[in-house]
């Protein structure tokens, strides 16, 4: 049992990693060293689980027509999974590069909102500030948000962000090499796999009625435009549905505060064993 874990004071939050949810448990802050070790373990577990998905991106990017250098550059410079899958999805379907960039940009706009919230917490000027901006992603912000105070939030942010960056790019290279060795993607069904992978990332986030309504509206718009619009435009128009909905319900994350457990989450028992 990790010191400080368990009991009624324990709390946690779910972090989405691809189609899976990882429950992060946050120990009380009565043992600073134990808390820091727990934060690092949380960060690395999320980094490993997320980084492995780089294999699928690398393989699908090659299947969509990108070469190894382009695939690696996309992961290094864009570094936001949802936008990367959207980009290769549009390119792979024959869409214009402008439509691919615009679609990826809209999906990545949430990172700017994360950055506005994270800036006061990280407080890092110069080149390190640029690095912080680059690793401000869903996972690093979520792990930071699960921590009980600003110092551990910063620790979780950096360990998660850098860990995901290193592993995502390493597995992207592996996936691209494997995908290139497979040859013609249509032989293996990889020509349709980008859309399936993106759907896998999206599906777990459709738990609420608001999200389901936005998704339904986006599907209707895309279906109406697909027969008449060039490839990539229906996806871009569908993304605008989410943007318009987001203006009505802006996110209000709070970072560096202990997250309250949801009612449907199992709470740890006396010895750190989840109770029924």
Tab-separated table of C-alpha atoms in Angstrom:
chain	number	residue	atom	x	y	z
A	1	UNK	CA	0.000	0.000	0.000
A	2	UNK	CA	1.344	3.434	-0.924
A	3	UNK	CA	1.583	5.691	2.168
A	4	UNK	CA	-1.229	8.200	2.309
A	5	UNK	CA	-3.513	6.329	-0.075
A	6	UNK	CA	-6.867	4.883	0.851
A	7	UNK	CA	-9.569	5.984	3.219
A	8	UNK	CA	-12.272	8.541	2.725
A	9	UNK	CA	-9.808	11.325	1.928
A	10	UNK	CA	-8.581	9.717	-1.279
A	11	UNK	CA	-9.749	11.281	-4.496
A	12	UNK	CA	-9.133	10.890	-8.180
A	13	UNK	CA	-10.098	11.635	-11.722
A	14	UNK	CA	-10.361	9.802	-15.021
A	15	UNK	CA	-7.903	10.564	-17.821
A	16	UNK	CA	-8.824	9.466	-21.336
A	17	UNK	CA	-5.972	7.670	-23.112
A	18	UNK	CA	-7.213	6.719	-26.551
A	19	UNK	CA	-10.378	4.676	-26.056
A	20	UNK	CA	-9.506	3.853	-22.453
A	21	UNK	CA	-10.022	5.667	-19.161
A	22	UNK	CA	-7.264	5.617	-16.547
A	23	UNK	CA	-8.316	6.455	-12.999
A	24	UNK	CA	-5.672	8.549	-11.260
A	25	UNK	CA	-5.713	8.297	-7.478
A	26	UNK	CA	-4.360	11.306	-5.612
A	27	UNK	CA	-2.925	10.664	-2.133
A	28	UNK	CA	-3.319	13.208	0.671
A	29	UNK	CA	-0.434	15.663	0.870
A	30	UNK	CA	0.793	14.530	4.318
A	31	UNK	CA	3.900	12.817	2.938
A	32	UNK	CA	5.639	15.020	0.371
A	33	UNK	CA	8.030	12.371	-0.921
A	34	UNK	CA	5.294	9.760	-1.254
A	35	UNK	CA	3.115	12.267	-3.074
A	36	UNK	CA	5.893	13.141	-5.532
A	37	UNK	CA	6.600	9.471	-6.220
A	38	UNK	CA	2.904	8.852	-6.784
A	39	UNK	CA	2.684	11.796	-9.187
A	40	UNK	CA	5.636	10.506	-11.215
A	41	UNK	CA	4.078	7.031	-11.378
A	42	UNK	CA	0.792	8.518	-12.537
A	43	UNK	CA	2.544	10.594	-15.172
A	44	UNK	CA	4.566	7.699	-16.536
A	45	UNK	CA	1.578	5.347	-16.654
A	46	UNK	CA	-0.306	7.880	-18.765
A	47	UNK	CA	2.780	8.570	-20.911
A	48	UNK	CA	3.327	4.895	-21.691
A	49	UNK	CA	-0.346	4.223	-22.450
A	50	UNK	CA	-0.523	7.262	-24.735
A	51	UNK	CA	2.857	6.802	-26.388
A	52	UNK	CA	2.017	3.320	-27.613
A	53	UNK	CA	-0.706	4.820	-29.811
A	54	UNK	CA	2.074	6.438	-31.819
A	55	UNK	CA	2.525	3.076	-33.551
A	56	UNK	CA	-0.918	3.322	-35.112
A	57	UNK	CA	-0.350	6.919	-36.158
A	58	UNK	CA	2.972	6.125	-37.817
A	59	UNK	CA	1.518	3.198	-39.749
A	60	UNK	CA	-1.597	5.112	-40.803
A	61	UNK	CA	0.381	8.177	-41.862
A	62	UNK	CA	2.478	6.061	-44.227
A	63	UNK	CA	-0.699	4.393	-45.479
A	64	UNK	CA	-2.151	7.845	-46.196
A	65	UNK	CA	0.797	8.664	-48.466
A	66	UNK	CA	3.268	10.415	-46.162
A	67	UNK	CA	6.887	9.301	-46.182
A	68	UNK	CA	8.939	8.578	-43.064
A	69	UNK	CA	10.384	12.096	-42.788
A	70	UNK	CA	6.970	13.741	-43.157
A	71	UNK	CA	5.433	11.403	-40.591
A	72	UNK	CA	8.172	12.063	-38.045
A	73	UNK	CA	8.007	15.822	-38.647
A	74	UNK	CA	4.248	15.802	-38.132
A	75	UNK	CA	4.577	14.112	-34.745
A	76	UNK	CA	7.491	16.281	-33.647
A	77	UNK	CA	5.988	19.615	-34.673
A	78	UNK	CA	2.225	19.170	-34.386
A	79	UNK	CA	2.267	16.784	-31.409
A	80	UNK	CA	-1.424	16.475	-30.708
A	81	UNK	CA	-2.881	13.070	-31.457
A	82	UNK	CA	-6.428	13.981	-32.440
A	83	UNK	CA	-5.252	16.651	-34.872
A	84	UNK	CA	-2.650	14.328	-36.358
A	85	UNK	CA	-5.197	11.579	-37.005
A	86	UNK	CA	-7.586	14.138	-38.495
A	87	UNK	CA	-4.839	15.473	-40.771
A	88	UNK	CA	-3.910	12.100	-42.220
A	89	UNK	CA	-7.590	11.176	-42.473
A	90	UNK	CA	-8.269	14.143	-44.754
A	91	UNK	CA	-5.066	13.622	-46.749
A	92	UNK	CA	-5.688	9.897	-47.084
A	93	UNK	CA	-9.184	10.497	-48.454
A	94	UNK	CA	-7.835	12.804	-51.154
A	95	UNK	CA	-8.640	16.083	-49.445
A	96	UNK	CA	-6.739	19.285	-50.114
A	97	UNK	CA	-3.783	20.054	-47.823
A	98	UNK	CA	-5.466	23.328	-46.823
A	99	UNK	CA	-8.537	21.430	-45.614
A	100	UNK	CA	-6.327	18.981	-43.716
A	101	UNK	CA	-4.430	21.788	-41.973
A	102	UNK	CA	-7.622	23.693	-41.154
A	103	UNK	CA	-9.304	20.603	-39.701
A	104	UNK	CA	-6.273	19.736	-37.593
A	105	UNK	CA	-5.996	23.346	-36.449
A	106	UNK	CA	-9.592	23.484	-35.279
A	107	UNK	CA	-9.205	20.273	-33.309
A	108	UNK	CA	-5.972	21.547	-31.769
A	109	UNK	CA	-7.455	24.891	-30.742
A	110	UNK	CA	-8.345	23.454	-27.332
A	111	UNK	CA	-4.634	23.370	-26.517
A	112	UNK	CA	-4.598	27.174	-26.642
A	113	UNK	CA	-7.295	27.195	-23.961
A	114	UNK	CA	-5.221	24.776	-21.905
A	115	UNK	CA	-2.225	27.065	-22.321
A	116	UNK	CA	-4.108	30.085	-21.015
A	117	UNK	CA	-4.993	28.158	-17.863
A	118	UNK	CA	-1.592	26.505	-17.431
A	119	UNK	CA	0.498	29.661	-17.910
A	120	UNK	CA	0.036	31.023	-14.354
A	121	UNK	CA	0.769	27.585	-12.912
A	122	UNK	CA	3.890	26.767	-14.927
A	123	UNK	CA	5.329	30.328	-14.950
A	124	UNK	CA	8.233	29.432	-17.235
A	125	UNK	CA	9.775	32.140	-19.464
A	126	UNK	CA	12.092	31.801	-22.445
A	127	UNK	CA	12.832	28.571	-24.266
A	128	UNK	CA	11.478	26.470	-21.432
A	129	UNK	CA	8.195	28.320	-21.815
A	130	UNK	CA	8.085	27.315	-25.480
A	131	UNK	CA	8.729	23.720	-24.449
A	132	UNK	CA	5.907	23.946	-21.903
A	133	UNK	CA	3.554	25.226	-24.588
A	134	UNK	CA	4.500	22.344	-26.877
A	135	UNK	CA	3.733	19.676	-24.268
A	136	UNK	CA	0.466	21.294	-23.150
A	137	UNK	CA	-1.846	18.492	-24.254
A	138	UNK	CA	-4.880	16.654	-22.904
A	139	UNK	CA	-2.832	14.206	-20.853
A	140	UNK	CA	-0.390	16.655	-19.235
A	141	UNK	CA	-3.193	19.035	-18.266
A	142	UNK	CA	-5.343	16.200	-16.918
A	143	UNK	CA	-2.560	14.830	-14.715
A	144	UNK	CA	-1.761	18.334	-13.454
A	145	UNK	CA	-5.425	18.886	-12.673
A	146	UNK	CA	-5.511	15.703	-10.574
A	147	UNK	CA	-2.898	16.955	-8.103
A	148	UNK	CA	-3.567	18.476	-4.661
A	149	UNK	CA	-1.398	21.615	-4.981
A	150	UNK	CA	0.523	23.721	-7.544
A	151	UNK	CA	3.995	22.172	-6.951
A	152	UNK	CA	2.780	18.633	-7.581
A	153	UNK	CA	0.623	19.891	-10.453
A	154	UNK	CA	3.744	21.291	-12.122
A	155	UNK	CA	5.577	18.026	-11.475
A	156	UNK	CA	2.776	16.000	-13.043
A	157	UNK	CA	2.550	18.373	-15.985
A	158	UNK	CA	6.236	18.129	-16.897
A	159	UNK	CA	6.643	14.392	-16.350
A	160	UNK	CA	3.522	13.625	-18.358
A	161	UNK	CA	4.163	16.099	-21.168
A	162	UNK	CA	7.797	15.166	-21.725
A	163	UNK	CA	7.089	11.451	-21.264
A	164	UNK	CA	4.308	11.458	-23.846
A	165	UNK	CA	6.432	13.506	-26.258
A	166	UNK	CA	9.373	11.102	-26.123
A	167	UNK	CA	7.331	7.904	-26.324
A	168	UNK	CA	4.811	9.165	-28.893
A	169	UNK	CA	7.577	10.147	-31.287
A	170	UNK	CA	9.574	6.967	-30.706
A	171	UNK	CA	6.557	4.778	-31.423
A	172	UNK	CA	5.619	6.957	-34.406
A	173	UNK	CA	8.944	6.062	-36.016
A	174	UNK	CA	8.366	2.386	-35.262
A	175	UNK	CA	4.855	2.499	-36.702
A	176	UNK	CA	6.016	4.311	-39.833
A	177	UNK	CA	8.768	1.763	-40.465
A	178	UNK	CA	6.364	-1.132	-39.960
A	179	UNK	CA	3.705	0.545	-42.101
A	180	UNK	CA	6.182	1.139	-44.908
A	181	UNK	CA	7.179	-2.530	-44.836
A	182	UNK	CA	3.531	-3.579	-45.250
A	183	UNK	CA	3.374	-2.056	-48.723
A	184	UNK	CA	-0.020	-1.328	-50.310
A	185	UNK	CA	-2.323	-0.259	-47.437
A	186	UNK	CA	-5.470	-1.459	-49.189
A	187	UNK	CA	-4.262	-5.055	-48.871
A	188	UNK	CA	-4.537	-4.779	-45.091
A	189	UNK	CA	-7.488	-2.411	-44.816
A	190	UNK	CA	-5.304	0.421	-43.529
A	191	UNK	CA	-6.809	2.856	-46.019
A	192	UNK	CA	-9.914	3.006	-43.797
A	193	UNK	CA	-8.147	2.600	-40.473
A	194	UNK	CA	-7.417	6.298	-39.907
A	195	UNK	CA	-11.113	7.071	-39.599
A	196	UNK	CA	-11.555	4.079	-37.284
A	197	UNK	CA	-8.655	5.184	-35.084
A	198	UNK	CA	-10.040	8.704	-34.841
A	199	UNK	CA	-13.460	7.319	-33.941
A	200	UNK	CA	-11.785	5.248	-31.227
A	201	UNK	CA	-10.319	8.421	-29.745
A	202	UNK	CA	-13.643	10.232	-29.944
A	203	UNK	CA	-16.081	7.572	-28.747
A	204	UNK	CA	-15.210	7.576	-25.006
A	205	UNK	CA	-15.784	11.340	-24.865
A	206	UNK	CA	-19.442	11.053	-25.886
A	207	UNK	CA	-20.762	10.191	-22.451
A	208	UNK	CA	-22.843	13.325	-21.872
A	209	UNK	CA	-25.927	14.518	-23.704
A	210	UNK	CA	-24.237	17.744	-24.778
A	211	UNK	CA	-21.353	15.853	-26.395
A	212	UNK	CA	-23.762	13.437	-28.052
A	213	UNK	CA	-25.796	16.343	-29.428
A	214	UNK	CA	-22.705	18.009	-30.872
A	215	UNK	CA	-21.586	14.710	-32.420
A	216	UNK	CA	-25.015	14.120	-33.956
A	217	UNK	CA	-25.065	17.609	-35.439
A	218	UNK	CA	-21.566	17.168	-36.852
A	219	UNK	CA	-22.529	13.834	-38.426
A	220	UNK	CA	-25.586	15.371	-40.091
A	221	UNK	CA	-23.538	18.249	-41.516
A	222	UNK	CA	-20.839	15.891	-42.800
A	223	UNK	CA	-23.365	13.536	-44.417
A	224	UNK	CA	-25.156	16.396	-46.162
A	225	UNK	CA	-21.941	17.868	-47.555
A	226	UNK	CA	-20.122	14.658	-48.529
A	227	UNK	CA	-21.950	14.143	-51.878
A	228	UNK	CA	-21.458	17.749	-53.022
A	229	UNK	CA	-18.306	19.134	-51.374
A	230	UNK	CA	-14.628	18.359	-52.077
A	231	UNK	CA	-12.885	15.861	-49.804
A	232	UNK	CA	-11.957	17.394	-46.466
A	233	UNK	CA	-14.587	20.142	-46.513
A	234	UNK	CA	-17.293	18.019	-44.801
A	235	UNK	CA	-14.883	17.258	-41.950
A	236	UNK	CA	-13.999	20.934	-41.614
A	237	UNK	CA	-17.665	21.940	-41.574
A	238	UNK	CA	-18.434	19.266	-38.986
A	239	UNK	CA	-15.639	20.608	-36.792
A	240	UNK	CA	-17.236	24.057	-36.965
A	241	UNK	CA	-20.332	22.580	-35.328
A	242	UNK	CA	-18.221	21.725	-32.289
A	243	UNK	CA	-16.646	25.198	-32.310
A	244	UNK	CA	-20.050	26.881	-32.294
A	245	UNK	CA	-21.221	24.612	-29.494
A	246	UNK	CA	-18.042	25.341	-27.538
A	247	UNK	CA	-18.747	29.066	-27.595
A	248	UNK	CA	-21.980	28.406	-25.737
A	249	UNK	CA	-20.363	26.205	-23.080
A	250	UNK	CA	-16.727	27.296	-22.582
A	251	UNK	CA	-14.562	24.942	-20.490
A	252	UNK	CA	-13.587	26.078	-17.011
A	253	UNK	CA	-10.801	23.761	-15.831
A	254	UNK	CA	-9.167	24.225	-12.444
A	255	UNK	CA	-5.572	23.150	-12.094
A	256	UNK	CA	-3.545	22.250	-9.068
A	257	UNK	CA	-6.602	21.351	-7.020
A	258	UNK	CA	-7.633	17.981	-5.741
A	259	UNK	CA	-10.316	16.519	-7.954
A	260	UNK	CA	-13.421	15.162	-6.303
A	261	UNK	CA	-14.223	11.531	-7.067
A	262	UNK	CA	-17.197	10.912	-9.271
A	263	UNK	CA	-20.127	9.036	-7.849
A	264	UNK	CA	-19.555	6.063	-10.157
A	265	UNK	CA	-15.873	5.667	-9.283
A	266	UNK	CA	-14.783	2.968	-6.883
A	267	UNK	CA	-13.258	4.404	-3.720
A	268	UNK	CA	-10.336	2.636	-2.081
A	269	UNK	CA	-10.994	0.660	1.050
A	270	UNK	CA	-9.014	0.595	4.284
A	271	UNK	CA	-5.931	-1.000	2.727
A	272	UNK	CA	-6.035	0.749	-0.628
A	273	UNK	CA	-8.247	-1.960	-2.158
A	274	UNK	CA	-11.150	-0.503	-4.165
A	275	UNK	CA	-14.412	-1.109	-2.394
A	276	UNK	CA	-17.395	-2.527	-4.234
